Coordinates of C-alpha atoms and ligand atoms in Angstrom, one line a residue:
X42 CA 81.7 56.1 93.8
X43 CA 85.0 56.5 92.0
X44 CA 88.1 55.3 93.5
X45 CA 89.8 57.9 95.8
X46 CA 86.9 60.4 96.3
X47 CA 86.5 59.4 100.1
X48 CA 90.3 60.1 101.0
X49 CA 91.2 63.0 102.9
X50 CA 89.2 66.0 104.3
X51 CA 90.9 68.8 101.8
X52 CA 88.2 68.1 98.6
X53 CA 85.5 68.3 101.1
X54 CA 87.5 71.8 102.1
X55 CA 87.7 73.0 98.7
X56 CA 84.3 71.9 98.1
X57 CA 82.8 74.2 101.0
X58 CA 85.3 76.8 99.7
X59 CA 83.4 76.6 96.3
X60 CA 79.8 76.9 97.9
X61 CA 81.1 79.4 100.0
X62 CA 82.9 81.0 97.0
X63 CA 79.5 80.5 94.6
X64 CA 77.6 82.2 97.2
X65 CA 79.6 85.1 97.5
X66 CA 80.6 85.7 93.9
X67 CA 78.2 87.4 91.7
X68 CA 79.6 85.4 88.5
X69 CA 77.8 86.7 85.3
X70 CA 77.9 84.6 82.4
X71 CA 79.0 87.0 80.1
X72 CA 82.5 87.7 81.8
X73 CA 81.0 91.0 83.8
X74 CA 81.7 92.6 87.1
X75 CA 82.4 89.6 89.6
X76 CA 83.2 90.2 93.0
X77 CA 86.2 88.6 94.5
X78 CA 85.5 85.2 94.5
X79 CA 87.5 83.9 97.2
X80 CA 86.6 83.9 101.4
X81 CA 88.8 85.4 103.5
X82 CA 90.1 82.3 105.3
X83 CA 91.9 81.7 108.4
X84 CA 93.1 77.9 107.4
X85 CA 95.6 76.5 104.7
X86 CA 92.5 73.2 104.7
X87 CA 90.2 75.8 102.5
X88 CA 93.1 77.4 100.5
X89 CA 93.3 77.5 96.8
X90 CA 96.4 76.2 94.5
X91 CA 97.1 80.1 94.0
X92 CA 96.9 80.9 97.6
X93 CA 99.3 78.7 98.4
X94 CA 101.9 78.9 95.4
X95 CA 105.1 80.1 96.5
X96 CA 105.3 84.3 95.4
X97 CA 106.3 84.8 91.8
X98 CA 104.8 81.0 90.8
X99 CA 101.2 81.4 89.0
X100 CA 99.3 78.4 88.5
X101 CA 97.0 78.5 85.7
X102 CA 94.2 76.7 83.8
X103 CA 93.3 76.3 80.0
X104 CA 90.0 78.2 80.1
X105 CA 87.1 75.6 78.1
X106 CA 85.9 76.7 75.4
X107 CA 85.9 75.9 71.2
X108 CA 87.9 72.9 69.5
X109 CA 86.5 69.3 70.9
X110 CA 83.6 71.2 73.0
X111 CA 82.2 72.5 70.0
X112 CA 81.3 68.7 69.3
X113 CA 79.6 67.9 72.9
X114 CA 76.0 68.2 73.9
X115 CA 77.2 70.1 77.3
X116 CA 76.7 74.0 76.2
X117 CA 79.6 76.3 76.4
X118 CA 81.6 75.8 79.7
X119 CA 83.2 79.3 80.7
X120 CA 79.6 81.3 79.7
X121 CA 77.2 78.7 80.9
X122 CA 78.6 76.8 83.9
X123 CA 78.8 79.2 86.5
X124 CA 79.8 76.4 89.4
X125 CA 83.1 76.0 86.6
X126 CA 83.8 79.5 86.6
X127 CA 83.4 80.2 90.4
X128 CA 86.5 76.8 90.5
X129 CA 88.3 78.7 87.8
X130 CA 88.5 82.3 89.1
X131 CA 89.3 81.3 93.0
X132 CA 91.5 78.3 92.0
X133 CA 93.7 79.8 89.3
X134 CA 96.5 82.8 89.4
X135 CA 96.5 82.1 85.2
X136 CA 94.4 81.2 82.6
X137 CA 95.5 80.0 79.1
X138 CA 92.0 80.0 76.2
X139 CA 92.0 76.6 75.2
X140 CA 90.8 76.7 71.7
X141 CA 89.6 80.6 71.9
X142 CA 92.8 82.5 70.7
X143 CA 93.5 80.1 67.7
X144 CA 93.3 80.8 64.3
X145 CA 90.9 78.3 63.3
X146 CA 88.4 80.2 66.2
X147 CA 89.5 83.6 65.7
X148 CA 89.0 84.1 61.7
X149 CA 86.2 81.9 60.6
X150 CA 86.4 83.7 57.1
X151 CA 89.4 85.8 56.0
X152 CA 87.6 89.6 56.5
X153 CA 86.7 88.2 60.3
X154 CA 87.9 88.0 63.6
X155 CA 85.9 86.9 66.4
X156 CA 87.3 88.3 69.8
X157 CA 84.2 88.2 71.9
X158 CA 85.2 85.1 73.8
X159 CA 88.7 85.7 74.1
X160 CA 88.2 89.6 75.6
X161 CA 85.6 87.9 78.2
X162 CA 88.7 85.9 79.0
X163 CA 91.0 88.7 79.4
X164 CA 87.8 90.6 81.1
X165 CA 87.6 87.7 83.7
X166 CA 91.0 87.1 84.4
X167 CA 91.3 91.0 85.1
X168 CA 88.7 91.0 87.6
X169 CA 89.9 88.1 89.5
X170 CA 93.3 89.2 89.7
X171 CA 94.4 86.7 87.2
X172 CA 97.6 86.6 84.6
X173 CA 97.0 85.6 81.1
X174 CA 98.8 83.1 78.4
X175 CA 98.1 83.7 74.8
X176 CA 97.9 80.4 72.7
X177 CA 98.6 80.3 69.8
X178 CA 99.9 82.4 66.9
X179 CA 101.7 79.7 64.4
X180 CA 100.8 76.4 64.4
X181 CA 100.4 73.4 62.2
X182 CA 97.2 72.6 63.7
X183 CA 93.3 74.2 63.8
X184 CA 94.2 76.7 61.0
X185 CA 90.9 77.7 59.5
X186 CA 89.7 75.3 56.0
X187 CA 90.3 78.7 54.0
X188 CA 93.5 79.6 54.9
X189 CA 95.2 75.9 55.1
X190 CA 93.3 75.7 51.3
X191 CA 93.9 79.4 49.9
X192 CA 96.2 79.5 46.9
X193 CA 98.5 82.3 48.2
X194 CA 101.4 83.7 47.1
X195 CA 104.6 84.1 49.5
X196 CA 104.1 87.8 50.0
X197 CA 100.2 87.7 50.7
X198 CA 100.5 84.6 52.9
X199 CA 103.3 86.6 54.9
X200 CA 101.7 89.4 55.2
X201 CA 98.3 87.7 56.7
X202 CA 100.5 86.0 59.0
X203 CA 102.3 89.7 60.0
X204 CA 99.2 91.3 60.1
X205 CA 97.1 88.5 62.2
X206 CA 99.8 89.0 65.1
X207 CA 100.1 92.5 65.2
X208 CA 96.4 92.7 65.6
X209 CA 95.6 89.9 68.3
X210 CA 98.6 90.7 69.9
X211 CA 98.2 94.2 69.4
X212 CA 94.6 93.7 70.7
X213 CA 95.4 92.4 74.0
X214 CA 99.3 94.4 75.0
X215 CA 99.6 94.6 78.1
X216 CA 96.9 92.3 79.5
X217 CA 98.2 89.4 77.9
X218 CA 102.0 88.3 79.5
X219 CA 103.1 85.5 77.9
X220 CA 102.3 84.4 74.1
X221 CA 102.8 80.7 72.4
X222 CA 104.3 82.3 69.4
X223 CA 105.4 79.1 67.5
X224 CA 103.5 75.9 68.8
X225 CA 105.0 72.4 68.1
X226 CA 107.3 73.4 65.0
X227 CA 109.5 70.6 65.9
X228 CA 108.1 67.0 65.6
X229 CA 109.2 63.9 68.1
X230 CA 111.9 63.3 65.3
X231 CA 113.7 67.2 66.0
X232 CA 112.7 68.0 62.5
X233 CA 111.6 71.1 61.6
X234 CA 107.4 70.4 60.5
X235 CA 108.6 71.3 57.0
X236 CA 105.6 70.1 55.7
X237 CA 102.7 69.8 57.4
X238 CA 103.5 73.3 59.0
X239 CA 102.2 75.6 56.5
X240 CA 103.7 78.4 57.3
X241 CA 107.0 76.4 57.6
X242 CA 106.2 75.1 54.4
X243 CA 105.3 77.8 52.0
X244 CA 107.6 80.7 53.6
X245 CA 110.8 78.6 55.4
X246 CA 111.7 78.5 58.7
X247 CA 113.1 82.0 59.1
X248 CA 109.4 82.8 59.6
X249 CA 110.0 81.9 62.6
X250 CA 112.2 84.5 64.0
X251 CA 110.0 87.2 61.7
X252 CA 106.7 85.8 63.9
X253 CA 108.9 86.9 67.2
X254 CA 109.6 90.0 65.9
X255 CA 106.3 91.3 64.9
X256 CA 104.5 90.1 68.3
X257 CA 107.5 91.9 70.1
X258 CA 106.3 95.0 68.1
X259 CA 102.8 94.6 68.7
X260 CA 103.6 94.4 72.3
X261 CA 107.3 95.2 73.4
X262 CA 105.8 94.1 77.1
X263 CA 104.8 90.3 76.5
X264 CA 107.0 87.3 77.4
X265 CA 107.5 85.1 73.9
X266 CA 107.4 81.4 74.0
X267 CA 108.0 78.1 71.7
X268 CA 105.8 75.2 73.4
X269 CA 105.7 72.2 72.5
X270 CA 104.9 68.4 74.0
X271 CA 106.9 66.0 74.5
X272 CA 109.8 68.3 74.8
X273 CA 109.2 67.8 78.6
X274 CA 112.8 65.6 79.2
X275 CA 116.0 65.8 77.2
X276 CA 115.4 64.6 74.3
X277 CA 115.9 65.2 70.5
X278 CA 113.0 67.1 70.0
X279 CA 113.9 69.6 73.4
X280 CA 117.3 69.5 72.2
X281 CA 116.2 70.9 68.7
X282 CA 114.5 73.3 70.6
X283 CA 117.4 74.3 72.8
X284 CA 119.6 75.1 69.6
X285 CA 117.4 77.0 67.5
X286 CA 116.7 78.9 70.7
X287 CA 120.3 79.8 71.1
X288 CA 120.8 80.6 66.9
X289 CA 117.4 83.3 67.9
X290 CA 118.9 84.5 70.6
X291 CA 122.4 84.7 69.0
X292 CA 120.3 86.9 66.3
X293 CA 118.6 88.9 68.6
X294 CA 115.1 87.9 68.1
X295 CA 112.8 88.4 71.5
X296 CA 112.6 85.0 72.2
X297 CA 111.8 85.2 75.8
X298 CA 110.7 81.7 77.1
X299 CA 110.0 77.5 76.2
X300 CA 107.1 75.8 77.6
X301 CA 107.0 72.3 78.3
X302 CA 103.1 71.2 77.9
X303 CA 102.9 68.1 79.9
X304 CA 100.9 65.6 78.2
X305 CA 101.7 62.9 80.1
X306 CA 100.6 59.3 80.4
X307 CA 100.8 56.7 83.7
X308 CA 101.2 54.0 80.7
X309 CA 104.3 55.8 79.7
X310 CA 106.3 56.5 82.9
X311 CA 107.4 59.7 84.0
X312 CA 110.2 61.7 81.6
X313 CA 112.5 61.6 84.5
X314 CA 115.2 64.7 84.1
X315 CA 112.6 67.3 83.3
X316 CA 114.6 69.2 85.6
X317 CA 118.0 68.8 83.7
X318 CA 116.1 69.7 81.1
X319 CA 114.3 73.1 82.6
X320 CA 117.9 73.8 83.5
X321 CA 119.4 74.1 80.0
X322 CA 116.8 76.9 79.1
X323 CA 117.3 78.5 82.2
X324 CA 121.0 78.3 81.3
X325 CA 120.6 80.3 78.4
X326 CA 118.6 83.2 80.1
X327 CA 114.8 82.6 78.9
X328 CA 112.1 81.5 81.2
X329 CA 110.2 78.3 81.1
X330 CA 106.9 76.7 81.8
X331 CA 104.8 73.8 82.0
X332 CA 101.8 75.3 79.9
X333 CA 99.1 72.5 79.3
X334 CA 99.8 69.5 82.1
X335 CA 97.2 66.6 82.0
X336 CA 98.1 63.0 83.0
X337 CA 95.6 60.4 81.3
X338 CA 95.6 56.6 81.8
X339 CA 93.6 53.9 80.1
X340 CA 90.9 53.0 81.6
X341 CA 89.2 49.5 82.3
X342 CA 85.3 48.7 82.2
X343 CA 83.3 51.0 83.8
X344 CA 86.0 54.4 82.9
X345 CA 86.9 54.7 86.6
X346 CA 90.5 54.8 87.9
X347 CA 92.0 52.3 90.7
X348 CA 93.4 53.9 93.3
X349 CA 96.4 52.9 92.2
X350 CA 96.2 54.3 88.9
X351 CA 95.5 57.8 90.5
X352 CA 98.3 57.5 92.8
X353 CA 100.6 57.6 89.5
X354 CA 99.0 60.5 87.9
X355 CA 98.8 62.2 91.2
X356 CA 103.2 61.7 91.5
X357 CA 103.5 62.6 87.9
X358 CA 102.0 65.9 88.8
X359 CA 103.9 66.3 92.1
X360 CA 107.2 65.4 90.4
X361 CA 106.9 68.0 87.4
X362 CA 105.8 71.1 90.1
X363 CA 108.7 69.5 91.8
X364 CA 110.6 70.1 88.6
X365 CA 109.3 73.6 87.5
X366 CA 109.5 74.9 91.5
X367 CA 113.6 73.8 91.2
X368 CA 114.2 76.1 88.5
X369 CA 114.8 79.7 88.9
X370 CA 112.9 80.6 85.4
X371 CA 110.0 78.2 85.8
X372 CA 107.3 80.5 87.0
X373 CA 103.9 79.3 85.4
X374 CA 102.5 76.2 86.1
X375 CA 99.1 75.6 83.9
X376 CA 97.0 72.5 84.1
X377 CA 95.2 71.8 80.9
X378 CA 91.7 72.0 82.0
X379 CA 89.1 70.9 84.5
X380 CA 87.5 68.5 85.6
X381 CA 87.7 65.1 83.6
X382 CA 84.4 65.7 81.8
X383 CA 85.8 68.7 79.9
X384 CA 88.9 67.3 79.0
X385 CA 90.3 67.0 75.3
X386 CA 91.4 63.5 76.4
X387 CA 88.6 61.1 75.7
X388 CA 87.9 62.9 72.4
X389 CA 91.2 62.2 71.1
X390 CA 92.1 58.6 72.8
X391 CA 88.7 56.8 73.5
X392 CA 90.4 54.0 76.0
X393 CA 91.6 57.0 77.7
X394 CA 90.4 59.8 80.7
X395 CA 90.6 60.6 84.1
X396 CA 93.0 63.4 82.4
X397 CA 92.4 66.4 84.8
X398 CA 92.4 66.9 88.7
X399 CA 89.4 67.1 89.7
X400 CA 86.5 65.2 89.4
X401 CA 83.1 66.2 87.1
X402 CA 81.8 67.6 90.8
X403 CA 84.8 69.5 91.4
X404 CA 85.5 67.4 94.2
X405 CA 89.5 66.9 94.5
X406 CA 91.3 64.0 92.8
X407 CA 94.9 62.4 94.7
X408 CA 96.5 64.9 91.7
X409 CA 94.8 67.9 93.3
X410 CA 96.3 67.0 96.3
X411 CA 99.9 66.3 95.2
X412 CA 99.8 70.1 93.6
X413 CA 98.5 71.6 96.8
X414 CA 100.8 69.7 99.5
X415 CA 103.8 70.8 97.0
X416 CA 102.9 74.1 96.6
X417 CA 102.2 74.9 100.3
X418 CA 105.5 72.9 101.2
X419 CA 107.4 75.6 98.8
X420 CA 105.8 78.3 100.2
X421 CA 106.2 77.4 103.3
X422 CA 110.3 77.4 102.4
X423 CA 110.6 80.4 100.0
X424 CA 107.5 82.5 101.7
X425 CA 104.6 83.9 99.7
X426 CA 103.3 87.0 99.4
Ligands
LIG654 O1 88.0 70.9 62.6 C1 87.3 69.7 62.8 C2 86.0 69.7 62.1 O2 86.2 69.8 60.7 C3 85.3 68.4 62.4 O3 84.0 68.4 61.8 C4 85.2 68.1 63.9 C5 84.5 66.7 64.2 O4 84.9 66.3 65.4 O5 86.4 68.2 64.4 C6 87.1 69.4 64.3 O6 88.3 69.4 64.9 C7 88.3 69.6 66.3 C8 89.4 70.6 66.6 O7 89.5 70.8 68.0 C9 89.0 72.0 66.0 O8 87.9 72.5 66.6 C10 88.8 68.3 67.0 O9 87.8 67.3 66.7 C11 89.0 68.5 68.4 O10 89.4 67.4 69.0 C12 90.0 69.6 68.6 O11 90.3 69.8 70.0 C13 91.3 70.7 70.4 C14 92.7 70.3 70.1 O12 93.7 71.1 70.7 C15 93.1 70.4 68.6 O13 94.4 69.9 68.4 C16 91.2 70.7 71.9 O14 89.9 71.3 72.3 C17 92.3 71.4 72.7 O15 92.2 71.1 74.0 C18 93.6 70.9 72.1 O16 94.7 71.6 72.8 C19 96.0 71.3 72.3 C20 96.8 72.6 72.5 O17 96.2 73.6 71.8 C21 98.2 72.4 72.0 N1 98.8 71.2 72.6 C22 98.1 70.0 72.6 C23 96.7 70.2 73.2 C24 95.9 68.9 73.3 O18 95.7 68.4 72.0

């Protein structure tokens, strides 16, 4: 058995809460008609993470689904793994697609777009009572071969870009809150990605401020985000962020919000004034959010964590809610997946796992924990609904 799984009676809680949930939920796999998933319960022991978020704090999940679990021989988690789904709808007040919103998913040819996953998101989250992030609409990375390869001129590639965002955006107004309209345009350096950007590189950066613009048309409703990682502390890369925001703003472009992602490491130690940092966003009058938190660690012989090793992930999360609950505009919390087994992590970093907060049973990890004592402590201060 893996380090840590004995401690505590709160997984064994959540565990009964997910039988209890399973066998009161009639979860379809295609994203239809569920009932509510969650018990009525008279204890905080058998509470969720969004029942006991303070009010006006969601706490989300990246829904599985496309990119790295394309390449797995587990089938497709959110339509075939109905004990994940049950976790996902009672645990989580958001959910963010992983892969299933992104270019590279969404238009597999240029004449095509390929919303059936995505709107049984949107369908699911609706039925459970659940907020949605959309992610994302310009970014360097998982652009489809054609597009990335296409010999375009300025104008054509412009107007694909316009036209892709006012119809996924368009698609989903007012049932999707909060977009990641530019993903990681900055790199660690604070430089602009110039070049392996393309649509920094073949139409400049004011493309920027034109993306804003047409997803605020498509849906004057939605919140609009930069994210990016490690922008989580100050930084140069956050701080790059910080003055392009104000230049947007100073323009008038609907930039409404920065998310922090939260890839973190135990290796690396925790980015200490992620607070400070929240704080100079807040300062200028746009929301924030930590949009994709994971915390992996390298792990010895065998792939199981010590205890001690989950102790530091578990902090690292406590101390980043600790961060986002400080701030008045922080109020989305999203982990980046569940449990280990589904997680980018491994795919990417081989040495590395144990990314998530729960483990491949859905049984609790320390991390799961840390969220849940924090969350409850701030309710229990600011109230809940
Ligand atoms: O496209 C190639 C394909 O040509 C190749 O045959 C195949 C072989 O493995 O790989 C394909 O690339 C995969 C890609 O998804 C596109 O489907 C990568 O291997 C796979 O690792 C990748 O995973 C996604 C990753 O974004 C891509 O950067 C993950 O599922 C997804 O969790 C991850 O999420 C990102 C956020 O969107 C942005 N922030 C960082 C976060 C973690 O990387």
């Amino acid at each position: 058995m893996a380090a840590g799984r004995t401690r505590g009676g709160r997984w064994v809680a959540s565990l009964l809460l997910v039988v209890l949930a399973a066998a009161c939920t009639a979860a379809t796999s295609d994203g239809t008609a569920d009932d509510d998933p969650v018990p009525e319960t008279d204890g905080e022991e058998v509470a969720m993470l969004r029942d006991v978020a303070p009010e006006g704090l969601l706490v989300g999940s990246a829904v599985a689904g496309g990119g790295h679990h394309r390449d797995q021989s587990y089938p497709d988690p959110f339509t075939a793994d109905d004990a994940y789904r049950d976790r996902l709808a009672a645990e989580f007040s958001s959910l963010t697609p992983e892969n299933q919103l992104k270019w590279e998913f969404l238009r597999p040819s240029p004449d095509e777009f390929v919303f059936g996953p995505a709107d049984a998101i949107v369908d699911f989250a609706e039925q459970h009572g659940q907020a949605v992030r959309g992610h994302a609409l310009l970014w360097h990375n998982q652009n489809p071969d054609w597009l990335e390869q296409a010999d375009l001129g300025a104008d054509e590639l412009r107007g694909l870009l316009r036209d892709h965002i006012a119809t996924v955006v368009g698609r989903y107004a007012g049932r999707i809150h909060q977009w990641d309209v530019a993903n990681e345009i900055f790199d660690d350096r604070g430089e602009l990605r110039l070049e392996d950007n393309l649509w920094l590189r073949e139409l400049g950066p004011d493309v920027v401020a034109d993306a804003f613009r047409w997803a605020h048309e498509a849906d004057p409703g939605a919140e609009l985000f930069l994210n990016d990682y490690n922008a989580e502390s100050i930084n140069v890369k956050s701080s790059a962020y910080l003055d392009l925001i104000r230049e947007l703003l100073a323009d008038g472009v609907p930039v409404h919000g920065f998310g922090v992602q939260g890839h973190l490491g135990i290796q690396w130690g925790f980015p200490g004034d992620v607070e400070a940092n929240l704080r100079r966003f807040d300062g200028l009058g746009i929301a924030t959010a930590v949009t994709e938190l994971d915390v992996r660690m390298v792990l010895g012989e065998g792939g199981e964590p010590t205890d001690e090793q989950l102790a530091r992930q578990a902090d690292d999360h406590r101390r980043l809610l600790e961060a986002c609950l400080a701030v008045d505009g922080c109020r989305s919390f999203t982990v980046w997946g569940f449990p280990d087994r589904y997680s980018w992590v491994p795919h990417f970093f081989p040495e590395e796992g144990a990314a998530t907060i729960l483990w491949d049973d859905l049984a609790a990890k320390p991390a799961y924990e840390a969220l849940h004592d924090t969350l409850s402590a701030a309710r229990a201060k600011t109230g809940g609904p």
